[in-house]
Coordinates of C-alpha atoms and ligand atoms in Angstrom, one line a residue:
X110 CA 4.0 11.8 2.3
X111 CA 2.6 13.3 -1.1
X112 CA -1.7 11.5 -1.1
X113 CA -2.4 10.4 -4.4
X114 CA -5.4 12.5 -4.1
X115 CA -2.7 15.6 -3.6
X116 CA -3.8 17.4 -6.6
X117 CA -4.0 21.6 -6.9
X118 CA -8.1 21.1 -7.4
X119 CA -11.3 18.7 -6.4
X120 CA -10.8 16.0 -8.5
X121 CA -13.7 14.3 -10.5
X122 CA -14.3 12.0 -10.1
X123 CA -11.7 11.1 -7.5
X124 CA -8.9 7.4 -7.9
X125 CA -11.4 6.4 -4.8
X126 CA -14.2 6.6 -6.7
X127 CA -12.0 5.3 -10.2
X128 CA -10.8 2.3 -7.8
X129 CA -14.7 1.1 -7.1
X130 CA -14.6 2.5 -3.7
X131 CA -14.3 0.6 -0.5
X132 CA -14.3 -2.6 -1.9
X133 CA -11.9 -2.4 -4.6
X134 CA -8.7 -1.5 -2.7
X135 CA -10.3 -4.6 -0.2
X136 CA -9.9 -6.9 -3.0
X137 CA -6.7 -5.0 -4.2
X138 CA -5.4 -5.3 -1.0
X139 CA -6.8 -8.8 -0.3
X140 CA -4.9 -10.2 -3.9
X141 CA -2.2 -7.9 -2.8
X142 CA -1.9 -9.9 0.3
X143 CA -2.8 -13.7 -1.0
X144 CA 0.5 -12.9 -3.9
X145 CA 2.9 -11.7 -0.7
X146 CA 1.0 -15.5 0.6
X147 CA 1.6 -17.2 -2.4
X148 CA 4.6 -15.9 -4.9
X149 CA 8.2 -17.3 -3.7
X150 CA 8.9 -13.5 -5.4
X151 CA 8.5 -11.9 -2.3
X152 CA 9.0 -14.8 1.0
X153 CA 12.1 -12.0 1.3
X154 CA 8.9 -9.4 2.3
X155 CA 6.6 -11.9 3.8
X156 CA 9.2 -12.8 6.2
X157 CA 9.2 -9.5 7.7
X158 CA 5.7 -10.1 8.0
X159 CA 4.4 -11.8 11.2
X160 CA 2.0 -15.4 11.1
X161 CA -1.4 -14.3 10.5
X162 CA -2.6 -10.9 8.1
X163 CA -5.6 -10.6 9.3
X164 CA -4.7 -6.5 10.8
X165 CA -2.2 -5.7 8.3
X166 CA -4.9 -6.8 5.3
X167 CA -7.3 -4.5 7.5
X168 CA -4.6 -1.3 8.3
X169 CA -3.7 -1.3 5.0
X170 CA -7.1 -1.0 3.4
X171 CA -8.1 1.5 5.7
X172 CA -4.7 3.4 4.9
X173 CA -5.1 3.6 1.4
X174 CA -9.1 4.6 1.2
X175 CA -8.0 8.1 2.4
X176 CA -4.8 8.2 0.5
X177 CA -6.4 7.6 -3.1
X178 CA -8.8 10.3 -1.7
X179 CA -12.0 8.6 -0.1
X180 CA -13.2 8.6 4.1
X181 CA -10.2 8.2 6.1
X182 CA -11.0 4.8 8.1
X183 CA -7.1 4.6 9.4
X184 CA -7.0 7.8 11.1
X185 CA -9.4 7.5 13.1
X186 CA -8.9 4.4 14.5
X187 CA -5.3 5.5 14.8
X188 CA -4.6 9.3 14.1
X189 CA -1.6 10.4 11.8
X190 CA 0.3 7.7 9.7
X191 CA 3.7 7.9 10.6
X192 CA 4.3 5.7 8.0
X193 CA 7.8 5.6 8.5
X194 CA 8.2 5.7 12.1
X195 CA 5.3 3.2 12.2
X196 CA 7.5 0.1 10.2
X197 CA 11.2 1.5 11.5
X198 CA 11.5 -2.0 13.8
X199 CA 10.7 -4.0 10.4
X200 CA 14.2 -4.5 8.8
X201 CA 13.2 -3.0 5.2
X202 CA 16.3 -2.5 2.4
X203 CA 16.4 -2.5 -1.4
X204 CA 15.3 -6.1 -1.4
X205 CA 12.2 -5.2 0.9
X206 CA 11.7 -2.4 -1.3
X207 CA 11.6 -4.1 -4.7
X208 CA 9.3 -7.1 -3.7
X209 CA 6.8 -4.9 -2.3
X210 CA 6.5 -2.8 -4.7
X211 CA 6.9 -5.4 -7.5
X212 CA 3.6 -7.1 -4.9
X213 CA 1.6 -4.5 -5.2
X214 CA 2.1 -3.7 -9.2
X215 CA 0.5 -7.4 -9.8
X216 CA -1.9 -7.1 -8.1
X217 CA -2.5 -4.1 -9.9
X218 CA -2.8 -5.7 -12.7
X219 CA -5.2 -8.4 -11.7
X220 CA -7.4 -7.0 -10.5
X221 CA -7.7 -4.5 -13.8
X222 CA -7.3 -1.0 -12.8
X223 CA -7.3 1.2 -14.9
X224 CA -4.3 1.2 -17.3
X225 CA -3.9 5.3 -16.2
X226 CA -4.6 5.5 -13.1
X227 CA -2.7 2.1 -11.9
X228 CA 0.6 4.4 -13.9
X229 CA 0.0 7.4 -11.8
X230 CA -0.2 5.0 -8.3
X231 CA 3.1 3.2 -9.4
X232 CA 5.0 6.2 -8.9
X233 CA 3.6 7.6 -6.0
X234 CA 3.5 3.9 -4.5
X235 CA 7.7 4.0 -5.3
X236 CA 8.5 7.1 -4.0
X237 CA 6.7 6.4 -0.7
X238 CA 7.8 3.0 -0.4
X239 CA 11.8 4.4 -1.0
X240 CA 11.2 6.2 1.8
X241 CA 10.3 3.6 4.3
X242 CA 14.0 1.6 3.4
X243 CA 15.5 2.2 7.3
X244 CA 18.4 0.0 6.0
X245 CA 21.5 1.0 4.4
X246 CA 22.0 -2.5 0.9
Ligands
HEM560 C1 8.1 -0.6 1.7 C2 8.7 -1.8 2.0 C3 7.6 -2.1 3.3 C4 7.4 -3.3 3.9 C5 8.9 -3.9 3.7 C6 6.4 -3.0 5.0 C7 6.0 -4.0 5.7 C8 4.7 -3.5 7.0 C9 4.8 -5.0 8.5 C10 6.0 -6.1 8.6 C11 3.6 -4.3 9.0 C12 3.3 -4.8 9.8 C13 1.5 -5.5 9.5 C14 1.1 -6.3 10.2 O1 0.7 -5.1 11.9 O2 1.3 -7.6 10.7 C15 3.4 -3.1 7.8 C16 2.1 -2.5 8.2 C17 1.9 -1.4 7.9 N1 2.5 -0.7 6.1 FE1 3.8 -2.0 5.4 N2 5.7 -2.4 4.5 C18 6.2 -1.2 3.5 C19 5.8 -0.4 2.9 C20 4.2 0.5 2.6 C21 3.7 0.9 1.9 C22 4.9 1.6 0.6 C23 2.8 1.1 2.2 C24 1.6 2.5 2.1 C25 1.0 2.8 0.8 C26 2.2 0.7 3.5 C27 1.4 0.5 5.1 C28 1.3 0.1 6.2 C29 0.1 0.5 5.9 C30 -0.8 1.4 6.4 C31 0.6 -0.2 7.5 C32 -0.1 -0.6 8.6 C33 0.4 0.2 9.9 C34 -0.3 0.3 11.6 O3 -1.1 0.8 11.8 O4 0.5 -0.7 12.3 N3 3.6 0.0 3.6 N4 4.1 -3.3 6.9

């Protein structure tokens, strides 16, 4: 999968720095899971998850830090992300993909991530989420 920070030459500042480093990523991930918990529009997505979202919050935060060009906390703890394989236990079709993306895009807006960066992340996240689908429909 393409990392958000994959560019031909090193970027200064990186998306990780532009989003506010680890505290910025943590704020985004917390808003994402809070919305998933609260908003009826994301109920199908919430239903795919277990009752406790604490470890999911940590893992997505650690993963996104590296994906955005910051420290590789996720890889240091768990090895290669193999995201598609790790999502195979969950049934993911277009509904789950679309709710995941809508929830993340809402979190990006509410956290006031700068619009140019948010737009770029939205494109990369669409490709990643689409690739995670593991059932027709
Ligand atoms: C397409 C819709 C998606 C669904 C329905 C979905 C669902 C899930 C679920 C149910 C878990 C397990 C949470 C737990 O441990 O309690 C999970 C884990 C995870 N998801 Fe997703 N996810 C989706 C897309 C994505 C995307 C686009 C990314 C990355 C940008 C992502 C990154 C992760 C990561 C890093 C983990 C932790 C993996 C592990 O170490 O076990 N997910 N996801």
